[in-house]
């Protein structure tokens, strides 16, 4: 059996990998309808899973607040033009920082965080107990 710290990070790590792969596939495909908003949703889910990985015992409310604040901060940063400048220097930074402000992105972020929290709740209910069997 895996030690407790490893078990507590296994689900968020797997969720991060699956979300990242899905997000990159959506980003690379022109055939996916609403790929821009789906990408934003997956970005928010990835941020939520990332925070969950870093702090596996974090409450759902704090997890949503941290991931949501990150997404909001990135979206507001796009109003400054800094993400475009960063993308000129390091093109892959566009995947993290985006390019242009769109208020509809905020809706996609909320949906992504909520879906990620739902996945977390399901994973925590179905996961093995932390202690030895009684």
PDB file of N, CA and C in Angstrom, residues 9-25 42 45-47 49-50 52-53:
ATOM      1  N   UNK A   9      -1.892  12.622  -2.760  1.00  0.00           N
ATOM      2  CA  UNK A   9      -1.536  13.422  -3.935  1.00  0.00           C
ATOM      3  C   UNK A   9      -1.745  12.678  -5.247  1.00  0.00           C
ATOM      4  N   UNK A  10      -2.093  11.425  -5.168  1.00  0.00           N
ATOM      5  CA  UNK A  10      -2.254  10.623  -6.375  1.00  0.00           C
ATOM      6  C   UNK A  10      -3.423  11.106  -7.234  1.00  0.00           C
ATOM      7  N   UNK A  11      -4.582  11.300  -6.636  1.00  0.00           N
ATOM      8  CA  UNK A  11      -5.753  11.745  -7.394  1.00  0.00           C
ATOM      9  C   UNK A  11      -5.538  13.122  -8.021  1.00  0.00           C
ATOM     10  N   UNK A  12      -5.047  14.129  -7.259  1.00  0.00           N
ATOM     11  CA  UNK A  12      -4.843  15.422  -7.921  1.00  0.00           C
ATOM     12  C   UNK A  12      -3.753  15.378  -8.991  1.00  0.00           C
ATOM     13  N   UNK A  13      -2.739  14.553  -8.799  1.00  0.00           N
ATOM     14  CA  UNK A  13      -1.692  14.440  -9.816  1.00  0.00           C
ATOM     15  C   UNK A  13      -2.257  13.852 -11.098  1.00  0.00           C
ATOM     16  N   UNK A  14      -3.047  12.798 -10.948  1.00  0.00           N
ATOM     17  CA  UNK A  14      -3.683  12.180 -12.115  1.00  0.00           C
ATOM     18  C   UNK A  14      -4.635  13.162 -12.787  1.00  0.00           C
ATOM     19  N   UNK A  15      -5.404  13.892 -11.979  1.00  0.00           N
ATOM     20  CA  UNK A  15      -6.329  14.889 -12.530  1.00  0.00           C
ATOM     21  C   UNK A  15      -5.572  15.982 -13.289  1.00  0.00           C
ATOM     22  N   UNK A  16      -4.428  16.404 -12.748  1.00  0.00           N
ATOM     23  CA  UNK A  16      -3.609  17.420 -13.432  1.00  0.00           C
ATOM     24  C   UNK A  16      -3.137  16.915 -14.789  1.00  0.00           C
ATOM     25  N   UNK A  17      -2.617  15.706 -14.813  1.00  0.00           N
ATOM     26  CA  UNK A  17      -2.090  15.156 -16.061  1.00  0.00           C
ATOM     27  C   UNK A  17      -3.200  15.012 -17.104  1.00  0.00           C
ATOM     28  N   UNK A  18      -4.329  14.438 -16.698  1.00  0.00           N
ATOM     29  CA  UNK A  18      -5.434  14.248 -17.645  1.00  0.00           C
ATOM     30  C   UNK A  18      -5.983  15.582 -18.146  1.00  0.00           C
ATOM     31  N   UNK A  19      -6.090  16.545 -17.251  1.00  0.00           N
ATOM     32  CA  UNK A  19      -6.603  17.864 -17.639  1.00  0.00           C
ATOM     33  C   UNK A  19      -5.624  18.576 -18.565  1.00  0.00           C
ATOM     34  N   UNK A  20      -4.339  18.488 -18.263  1.00  0.00           N
ATOM     35  CA  UNK A  20      -3.327  19.130 -19.102  1.00  0.00           C
ATOM     36  C   UNK A  20      -3.313  18.526 -20.500  1.00  0.00           C
ATOM     37  N   UNK A  21      -3.340  17.214 -20.583  1.00  0.00           N
ATOM     38  CA  UNK A  21      -3.339  16.547 -21.894  1.00  0.00           C
ATOM     39  C   UNK A  21      -4.600  16.924 -22.680  1.00  0.00           C
ATOM     40  N   UNK A  22      -5.736  16.908 -22.005  1.00  0.00           N
ATOM     41  CA  UNK A  22      -6.985  17.294 -22.675  1.00  0.00           C
ATOM     42  C   UNK A  22      -6.940  18.745 -23.132  1.00  0.00           C
ATOM     43  N   UNK A  23      -6.443  19.624 -22.273  1.00  0.00           N
ATOM     44  CA  UNK A  23      -6.346  21.044 -22.612  1.00  0.00           C
ATOM     45  C   UNK A  23      -5.432  21.294 -23.804  1.00  0.00           C
ATOM     46  N   UNK A  24      -4.303  20.619 -23.836  1.00  0.00           N
ATOM     47  CA  UNK A  24      -3.390  20.788 -24.970  1.00  0.00           C
ATOM     48  C   UNK A  24      -4.004  20.244 -26.260  1.00  0.00           C
ATOM     49  N   UNK A  25      -4.745  19.145 -26.153  1.00  0.00           N
ATOM     50  CA  UNK A  25      -5.415  18.589 -27.338  1.00  0.00           C
ATOM     51  C   UNK A  25      -6.487  19.553 -27.842  1.00  0.00           C
ATOM     52  N   UNK A  42     -10.866  24.247 -18.813  1.00  0.00           N
ATOM     53  CA  UNK A  42      -9.829  23.276 -18.456  1.00  0.00           C
ATOM     54  C   UNK A  42      -8.661  23.939 -17.731  1.00  0.00           C
ATOM     55  N   UNK A  45      -9.765  24.338 -14.192  1.00  0.00           N
ATOM     56  CA  UNK A  45      -9.750  23.026 -13.543  1.00  0.00           C
ATOM     57  C   UNK A  45      -8.318  22.615 -13.223  1.00  0.00           C
ATOM     58  N   UNK A  46      -7.413  22.846 -14.159  1.00  0.00           N
ATOM     59  CA  UNK A  46      -6.004  22.513 -13.926  1.00  0.00           C
ATOM     60  C   UNK A  46      -5.439  23.297 -12.749  1.00  0.00           C
ATOM     61  N   UNK A  47      -5.755  24.570 -12.664  1.00  0.00           N
ATOM     62  CA  UNK A  47      -5.279  25.374 -11.537  1.00  0.00           C
ATOM     63  C   UNK A  47      -5.848  24.834 -10.214  1.00  0.00           C
ATOM     64  N   UNK A  49      -6.845  21.687  -9.608  1.00  0.00           N
ATOM     65  CA  UNK A  49      -6.173  20.420  -9.313  1.00  0.00           C
ATOM     66  C   UNK A  49      -4.734  20.658  -8.842  1.00  0.00           C
ATOM     67  N   UNK A  50      -4.087  21.670  -9.403  1.00  0.00           N
ATOM     68  CA  UNK A  50      -2.721  21.992  -8.977  1.00  0.00           C
ATOM     69  C   UNK A  50      -2.661  22.441  -7.529  1.00  0.00           C
ATOM     70  N   UNK A  52      -4.896  21.699  -5.267  1.00  0.00           N
ATOM     71  CA  UNK A  52      -5.245  20.503  -4.496  1.00  0.00           C
ATOM     72  C   UNK A  52      -4.017  19.604  -4.331  1.00  0.00           C
ATOM     73  N   UNK A  53      -3.215  19.463  -5.385  1.00  0.00           N
ATOM     74  CA  UNK A  53      -1.991  18.664  -5.304  1.00  0.00           C
ATOM     75  C   UNK A  53      -1.025  19.249  -4.272  1.00  0.00           C
TER      76      UNK A  53
END
